[in-house]
C-alpha atoms as one frame of an Amber mdcrd trajectory, in Angstrom:
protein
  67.785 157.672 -75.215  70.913 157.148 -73.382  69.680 158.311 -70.244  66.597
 155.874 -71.046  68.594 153.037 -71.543  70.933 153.387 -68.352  67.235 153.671
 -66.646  66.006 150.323 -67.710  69.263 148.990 -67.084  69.809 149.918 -63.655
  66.006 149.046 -62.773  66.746 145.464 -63.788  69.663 144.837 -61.728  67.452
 145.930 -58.308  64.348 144.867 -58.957  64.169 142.819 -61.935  65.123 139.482
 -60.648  62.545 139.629 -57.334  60.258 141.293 -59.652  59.569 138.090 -62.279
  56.293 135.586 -61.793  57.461 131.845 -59.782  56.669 129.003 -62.023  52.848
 128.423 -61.023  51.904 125.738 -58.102  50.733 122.644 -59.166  47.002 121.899
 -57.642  46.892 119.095 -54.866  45.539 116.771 -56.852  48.607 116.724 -58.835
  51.132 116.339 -56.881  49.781 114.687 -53.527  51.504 111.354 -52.722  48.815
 108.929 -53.160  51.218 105.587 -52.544  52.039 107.211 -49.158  48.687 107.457
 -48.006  46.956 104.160 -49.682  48.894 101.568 -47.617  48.189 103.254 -44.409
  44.351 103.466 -44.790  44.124  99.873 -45.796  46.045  98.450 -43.076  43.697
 100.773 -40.914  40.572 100.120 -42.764  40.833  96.495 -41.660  41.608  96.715
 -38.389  38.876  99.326 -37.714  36.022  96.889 -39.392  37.603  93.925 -37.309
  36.568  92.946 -33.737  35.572  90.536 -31.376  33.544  91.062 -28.357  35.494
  87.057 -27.050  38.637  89.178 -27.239  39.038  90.346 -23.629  41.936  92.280
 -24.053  42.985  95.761 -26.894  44.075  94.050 -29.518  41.844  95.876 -32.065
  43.146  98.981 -30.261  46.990  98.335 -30.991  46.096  97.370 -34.244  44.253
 100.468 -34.941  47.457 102.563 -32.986  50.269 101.571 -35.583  47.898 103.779
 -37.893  46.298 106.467 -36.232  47.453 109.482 -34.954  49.617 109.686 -32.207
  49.655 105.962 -31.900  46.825 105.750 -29.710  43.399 104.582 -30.432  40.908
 102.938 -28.554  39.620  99.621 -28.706  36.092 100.972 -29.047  36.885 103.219
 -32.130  33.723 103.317 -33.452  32.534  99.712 -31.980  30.189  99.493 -29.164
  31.990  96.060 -27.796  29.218  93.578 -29.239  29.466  91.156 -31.976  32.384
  89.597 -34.141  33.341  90.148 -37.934  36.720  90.290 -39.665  37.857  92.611
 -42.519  40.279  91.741 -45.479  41.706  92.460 -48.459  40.900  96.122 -47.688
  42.325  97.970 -51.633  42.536 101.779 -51.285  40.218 102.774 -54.331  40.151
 106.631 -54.545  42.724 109.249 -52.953  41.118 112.997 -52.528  43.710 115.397
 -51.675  42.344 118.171 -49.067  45.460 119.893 -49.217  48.927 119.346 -49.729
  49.221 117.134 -46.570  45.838 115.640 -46.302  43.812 113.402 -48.210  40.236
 111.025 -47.900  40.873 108.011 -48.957  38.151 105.709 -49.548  39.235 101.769
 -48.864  37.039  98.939 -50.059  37.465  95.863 -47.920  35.812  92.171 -47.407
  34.046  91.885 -44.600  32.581  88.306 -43.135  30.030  89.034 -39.697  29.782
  85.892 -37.518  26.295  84.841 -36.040  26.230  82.129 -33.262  29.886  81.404
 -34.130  29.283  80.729 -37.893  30.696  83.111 -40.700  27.980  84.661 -42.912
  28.272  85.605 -46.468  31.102  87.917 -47.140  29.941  91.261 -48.221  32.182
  94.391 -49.496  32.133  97.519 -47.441  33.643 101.008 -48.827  34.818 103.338
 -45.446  36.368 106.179 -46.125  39.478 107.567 -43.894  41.112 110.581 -43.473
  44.784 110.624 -43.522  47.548 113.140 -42.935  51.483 112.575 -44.553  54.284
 114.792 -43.626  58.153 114.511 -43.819  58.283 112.322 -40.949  55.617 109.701
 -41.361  51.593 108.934 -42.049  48.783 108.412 -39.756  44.876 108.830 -40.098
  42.955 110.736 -38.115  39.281 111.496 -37.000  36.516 108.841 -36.718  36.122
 107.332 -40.223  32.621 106.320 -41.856  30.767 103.843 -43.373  29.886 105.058
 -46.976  28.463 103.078 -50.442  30.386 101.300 -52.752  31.634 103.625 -55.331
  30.783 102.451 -58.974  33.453 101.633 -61.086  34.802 104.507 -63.669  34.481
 104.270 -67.704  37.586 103.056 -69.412  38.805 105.041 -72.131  39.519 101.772
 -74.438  41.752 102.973 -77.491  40.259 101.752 -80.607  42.455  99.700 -82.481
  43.668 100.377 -86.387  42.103  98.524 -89.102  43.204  94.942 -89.604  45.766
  93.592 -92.212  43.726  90.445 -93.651  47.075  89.264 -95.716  49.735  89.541
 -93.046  46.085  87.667 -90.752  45.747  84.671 -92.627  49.640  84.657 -93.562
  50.645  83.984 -89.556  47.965  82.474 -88.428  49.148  78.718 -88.486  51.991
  80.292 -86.712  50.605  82.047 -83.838  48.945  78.477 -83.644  51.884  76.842
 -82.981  53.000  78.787 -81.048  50.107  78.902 -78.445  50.584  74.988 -78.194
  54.022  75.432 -76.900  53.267  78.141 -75.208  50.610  76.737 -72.939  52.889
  73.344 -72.477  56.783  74.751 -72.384  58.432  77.085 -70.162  61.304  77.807
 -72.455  60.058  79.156 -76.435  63.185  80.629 -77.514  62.546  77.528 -80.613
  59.142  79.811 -81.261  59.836  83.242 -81.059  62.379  86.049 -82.679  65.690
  86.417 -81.793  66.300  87.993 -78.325  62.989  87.842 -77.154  62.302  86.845
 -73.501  58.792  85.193 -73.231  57.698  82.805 -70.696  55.208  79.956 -71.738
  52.777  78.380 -68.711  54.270  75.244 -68.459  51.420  73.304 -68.670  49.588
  75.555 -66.155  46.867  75.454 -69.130  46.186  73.126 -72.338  44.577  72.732
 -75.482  44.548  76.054 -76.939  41.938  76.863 -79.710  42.414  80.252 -81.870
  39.391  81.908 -81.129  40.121  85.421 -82.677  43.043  86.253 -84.622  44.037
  90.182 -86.435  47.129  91.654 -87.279  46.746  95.263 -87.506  48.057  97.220
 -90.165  51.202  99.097 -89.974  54.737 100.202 -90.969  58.052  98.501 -90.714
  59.190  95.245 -89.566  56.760  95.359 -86.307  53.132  94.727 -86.094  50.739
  94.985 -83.230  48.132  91.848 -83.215  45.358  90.270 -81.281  44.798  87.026
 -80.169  41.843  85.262 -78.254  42.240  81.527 -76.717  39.864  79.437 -75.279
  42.153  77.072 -73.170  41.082  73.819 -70.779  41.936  74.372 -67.279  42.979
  71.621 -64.995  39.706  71.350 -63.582  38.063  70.839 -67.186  36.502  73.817
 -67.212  37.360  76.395 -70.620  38.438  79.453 -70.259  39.156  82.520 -72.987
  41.766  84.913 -72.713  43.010  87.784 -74.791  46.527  89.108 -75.554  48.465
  91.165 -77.287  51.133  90.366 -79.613  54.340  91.692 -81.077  55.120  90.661
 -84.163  58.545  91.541 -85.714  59.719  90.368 -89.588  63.100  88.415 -89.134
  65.029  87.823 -92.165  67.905  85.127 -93.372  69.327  84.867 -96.241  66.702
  85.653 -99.170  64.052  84.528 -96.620  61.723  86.611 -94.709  59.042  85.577
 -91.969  57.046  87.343 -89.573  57.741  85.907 -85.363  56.745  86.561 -82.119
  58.543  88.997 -79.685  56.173  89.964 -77.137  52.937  88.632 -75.715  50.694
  90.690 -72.714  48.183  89.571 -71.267  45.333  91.402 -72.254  44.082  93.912
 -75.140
């Protein structure tokens, strides 16, 4: 047993500590940089679905070379010189890692063709890029291409608890009031809880009309509740929004009521 012991002993001190498992690598897709690449392919996505045959000189080329690799790309990238259109709001949709360094990125922009000098309807075009990121900097690379616009995903919309029809009809004059000011003031510190920090729309929108109003049931002295306004926009027109309120139950003295302490804008 001894000589066991001294065994196992002595085989842990040389090989025991080379001998244990690494923590296990996290896939790509985990742990790629996505922000790094995303600006990049926009800015390039743009410029490579921009040109002008009037242009006489590279500009679309030193556009495209502040993003590609090596900082040189030609004017022609994937243009044969003829026609005019101009690309915008280019938003970088989906990042697929290829590897820890590399990624497709597919980039959704605006883009408005010109016949006989006159824009024509604006129509959305999806390209999708290949970029490369390393330690000292981002650039894409290869010839992009033209694909179809990806469909948007399904949501995963939590469903929300059951509501509290008391604590509902017990604020609702409140959250009322509070809508008016909100849509009119800038400053409701006279409307909500104590050390809240909410800013109203100073008149950016009027007339608010309670559409939809449910506390949810909880716990404590905070409740989660929802709220949908149909407002009048400045150019007469109505429009409904949603939100989500915090309600918190602020006592004084013997008194107790329930106020507002946070409001986002959508549920």
């Amino acid at each position: 047993m001894i000589l066991l012991f001294a065994w196992i002993g002595l085989r842990a001190a040389t090989v025991g500590i080379n001998d244990q498992q690494g923590a296990p690598e996290l896939p790509a897709s985990v742990t790629f940089p996505d922000e790094a690449v995303s600006g990049p392919a926009e800015r390039f996505a743009e410029a490579y679905l921009t040109w002008n045959e009037d242009d006489e000189g590279d500009s679309r080329g030193e556009a495209l070379s502040r993003w590609y690799s090596g900082g040189e790309a030609a004017n022609g990238l994937g243009w044969d010189g003829k026609g005019r259109q101009e690309a915008s709001n280019a938003t970088a949709l989906n990042v697929e890692p290829l590897n820890d360094h590399q990624a497709r990125v597919t980039v959704v922009a605006d883009v408005t063709p010109y016949k006989d000098d006159k824009a024509q309807p604006t129509q959305p075009t999806a390209i999708e890029v290949k970029v490369q990121t390393t330690a000292e900097g981002t650039a894409v690379y290869g010839i992009p291409g033209v694909v179809g616009l990806p469909s948007p995903i399904q949501a995963d919309e939590p469903q929300n608890p059951a509501g509290d029809s008391n604590l509902t009809r017990e604020t609702r004059s409140d959250i009322e009031s509070f809508f008016s000011e909100y849509g009119e003031s800038e400053d409701l510190s006279t409307v909500t809880a104590p050390g809240s920090d909410i800013q109203g729309l100073n008149g950016a929108l009027s007339a608010p009309q309670l559409r939809d109003w449910t506390v949810f049931q909880g716990e404590g002295d905070e409740r989660t509740a929802r709220a949908v306004v149909e407002w009048t926009t400045p150019s007469g027109a109505k429009s409904e929004q949603s939100y989500e309120i915090t309600l918190v139950r602020v006592s004084g003295g013997e008194a107790a009521r329930w106020q507002i302490s946070n409001v986002k804008g959508t549920n």
